[in-house]
XYZ file of C-alpha atoms in Angstrom:
203
model
C -202.307 76.080 -44.433
C -199.107 75.278 -45.820
C -196.804 73.076 -43.829
C -192.960 73.228 -44.300
C -192.914 69.316 -44.190
C -194.712 68.707 -46.788
C -192.182 67.040 -49.541
C -190.789 69.858 -51.812
C -188.896 68.419 -54.043
C -188.781 71.504 -56.576
C -188.829 74.966 -55.223
C -188.819 78.067 -58.237
C -188.077 81.172 -56.721
C -188.826 83.942 -58.510
C -187.739 87.494 -57.922
C -188.975 90.721 -59.729
C -187.734 94.258 -57.386
C -185.787 96.424 -59.818
C -183.651 97.204 -57.172
C -180.089 95.427 -57.033
C -179.743 95.360 -53.035
C -182.230 95.794 -50.118
C -185.730 95.187 -51.576
C -188.232 94.166 -49.225
C -189.611 91.600 -51.381
C -186.137 89.485 -51.481
C -185.945 90.196 -47.575
C -189.355 88.203 -47.428
C -188.321 85.699 -49.839
C -185.403 85.172 -48.417
C -187.127 84.110 -44.917
C -189.932 82.139 -47.241
C -186.257 79.927 -48.736
C -184.804 79.673 -45.001
C -187.778 77.841 -43.541
C -188.757 75.808 -46.711
C -185.411 74.419 -47.164
C -185.224 74.303 -43.072
C -187.749 71.437 -43.313
C -186.750 70.325 -47.003
C -182.783 70.105 -46.778
C -182.699 67.943 -50.139
C -185.093 70.342 -52.036
C -184.105 71.307 -55.560
C -184.301 75.233 -55.954
C -183.713 77.486 -59.430
C -183.803 80.958 -59.299
C -185.380 82.821 -62.011
C -184.452 86.527 -61.136
C -186.394 89.116 -63.276
C -184.826 92.320 -62.633
C -182.921 92.723 -65.774
C -185.960 92.274 -67.541
C -188.184 89.726 -69.710
C -188.606 89.839 -73.031
C -192.399 91.001 -73.783
C -194.098 89.049 -75.864
C -195.021 90.423 -79.595
C -196.454 89.393 -83.135
C -192.870 87.586 -83.675
C -193.628 85.801 -80.197
C -196.942 84.914 -81.616
C -195.556 83.810 -85.064
C -192.998 81.215 -83.070
C -195.529 79.780 -81.154
C -197.997 79.311 -83.626
C -195.488 77.867 -86.033
C -194.649 74.236 -85.701
C -191.753 73.282 -84.358
C -190.204 71.856 -87.483
C -190.766 74.994 -89.759
C -189.334 77.029 -87.558
C -186.855 79.899 -88.851
C -183.481 80.386 -86.467
C -185.511 83.615 -84.781
C -188.475 81.698 -84.128
C -186.210 78.944 -82.834
C -184.556 81.209 -79.824
C -188.051 82.873 -78.888
C -189.700 79.394 -78.258
C -186.328 78.020 -76.560
C -186.698 81.165 -74.250
C -190.061 80.709 -73.539
C -190.121 76.956 -73.146
C -187.388 77.825 -70.576
C -189.526 79.746 -68.620
C -192.252 77.219 -68.799
C -190.066 74.212 -67.985
C -189.039 75.894 -64.729
C -192.532 76.352 -63.623
C -193.449 72.560 -65.052
C -190.824 71.376 -62.716
C -191.495 73.028 -59.170
C -193.527 71.784 -56.647
C -193.858 75.234 -55.190
C -193.586 78.769 -56.379
C -192.579 81.778 -54.331
C -192.343 84.793 -55.900
C -191.805 88.408 -55.117
C -194.415 90.854 -55.857
C -193.328 94.403 -55.420
C -196.239 96.961 -56.001
C -195.246 99.376 -58.771
C -198.008 101.941 -59.336
C -200.426 99.795 -57.755
C -199.861 97.073 -59.931
C -197.174 94.089 -60.792
C -193.872 94.960 -61.985
C -193.336 94.839 -65.742
C -191.504 92.473 -65.853
C -193.483 89.758 -63.561
C -195.908 90.565 -65.765
C -193.926 89.592 -69.096
C -193.230 86.875 -67.211
C -196.646 85.733 -66.751
C -197.421 86.349 -70.666
C -194.707 84.208 -71.709
C -196.446 81.214 -69.805
C -199.648 81.967 -70.846
C -199.910 79.392 -73.715
C -202.720 77.274 -74.732
C -202.372 73.660 -74.615
C -199.463 73.868 -71.993
C -200.524 76.515 -68.867
C -204.167 76.122 -69.861
C -207.122 75.055 -72.207
C -210.851 76.151 -72.948
C -213.336 73.761 -72.408
C -217.043 73.740 -73.026
C -217.495 74.379 -69.616
C -214.691 77.343 -69.418
C -211.240 77.740 -69.024
C -209.187 75.106 -67.070
C -205.459 75.412 -65.587
C -203.590 72.755 -66.727
C -200.446 73.415 -63.979
C -202.323 71.468 -60.760
C -201.040 69.829 -57.901
C -198.305 72.834 -57.395
C -198.281 75.476 -54.450
C -197.082 79.684 -54.571
C -196.258 81.283 -51.823
C -195.938 85.557 -53.005
C -194.124 88.023 -50.768
C -195.900 91.012 -51.068
C -194.528 94.881 -50.588
C -195.804 97.786 -51.331
C -194.917 101.740 -50.226
C -198.525 102.840 -50.401
C -201.138 100.375 -50.902
C -202.749 98.007 -48.548
C -203.130 94.254 -50.122
C -206.277 93.694 -50.761
C -207.655 97.583 -50.777
C -209.584 98.883 -53.993
C -206.600 99.918 -55.077
C -204.228 96.956 -55.452
C -204.217 95.416 -58.916
C -201.618 93.423 -57.982
C -202.610 90.872 -55.412
C -205.826 89.994 -57.311
C -204.296 89.853 -60.840
C -201.270 87.497 -59.526
C -203.540 85.074 -57.355
C -206.133 84.896 -60.707
C -203.485 84.107 -63.364
C -202.053 81.367 -61.190
C -205.258 79.859 -60.426
C -205.936 80.336 -64.405
C -202.999 78.292 -64.750
C -204.375 75.425 -62.347
C -201.980 76.588 -59.355
C -205.460 77.369 -56.791
C -203.125 76.988 -53.546
C -201.827 80.355 -53.155
C -200.860 82.402 -50.327
C -199.820 85.858 -49.424
C -197.255 87.092 -47.037
C -197.474 91.174 -46.984
C -195.352 94.173 -45.493
C -197.823 96.462 -47.237
C -198.282 100.074 -46.970
C -194.388 100.733 -45.492
C -194.806 104.679 -46.280
C -197.246 104.577 -43.204
C -194.454 102.747 -40.752
C -192.176 101.202 -42.340
C -190.761 98.749 -39.488
C -194.452 97.381 -38.213
C -195.007 96.485 -42.292
C -191.602 94.787 -42.669
C -192.408 93.075 -38.782
C -196.266 92.262 -39.964
C -194.761 90.474 -43.165
C -192.025 88.500 -41.695
C -194.844 87.206 -38.881
C -196.836 86.340 -41.527
C -194.279 84.420 -43.112
C -193.962 82.512 -40.060
C -197.536 81.751 -39.152
C -197.703 80.452 -42.659
C -195.453 77.507 -40.707
C -198.397 77.151 -38.077
């Protein structure tokens, strides 16, 4: 159980809703941040808002990643610099607060692209004789999960398990969820549930 009083010096807040305002996932991340900062008033917060989109990985991205830094052309340097900036934010963070609105039973495309940008052998994971090993250990993550018709953990929820798996693949195994799920069947109750789950994290 996460204790808000644990020292968290650097916090990365990742927003991924496509809504410019009024997203319930942002409402939950606001509530999480209020509690984290109340217990850690000197913490540094970096916000990465993915709503404008994230560059998708492609062949050019692979070329940039596998080209030695001193041999990259200008386009490859720009591609690598963008990926490095995203990675540096995660590496510096003690706590990640991630908004996960569910779209079509899965993660938002921009959140998937963010994860793809981070998935770099030798940086966030390595393969060993005994299997993959995550390199971003010692971090925590809280995920604000919201959905219209999907219950978290149900057979049609392809979002929460994916995010938990990828964070664990990177070495972040202390992952907790607060969910305002299945809002289509009662938004007020679902939001109240999500907010109570945020509050329960501090119990």
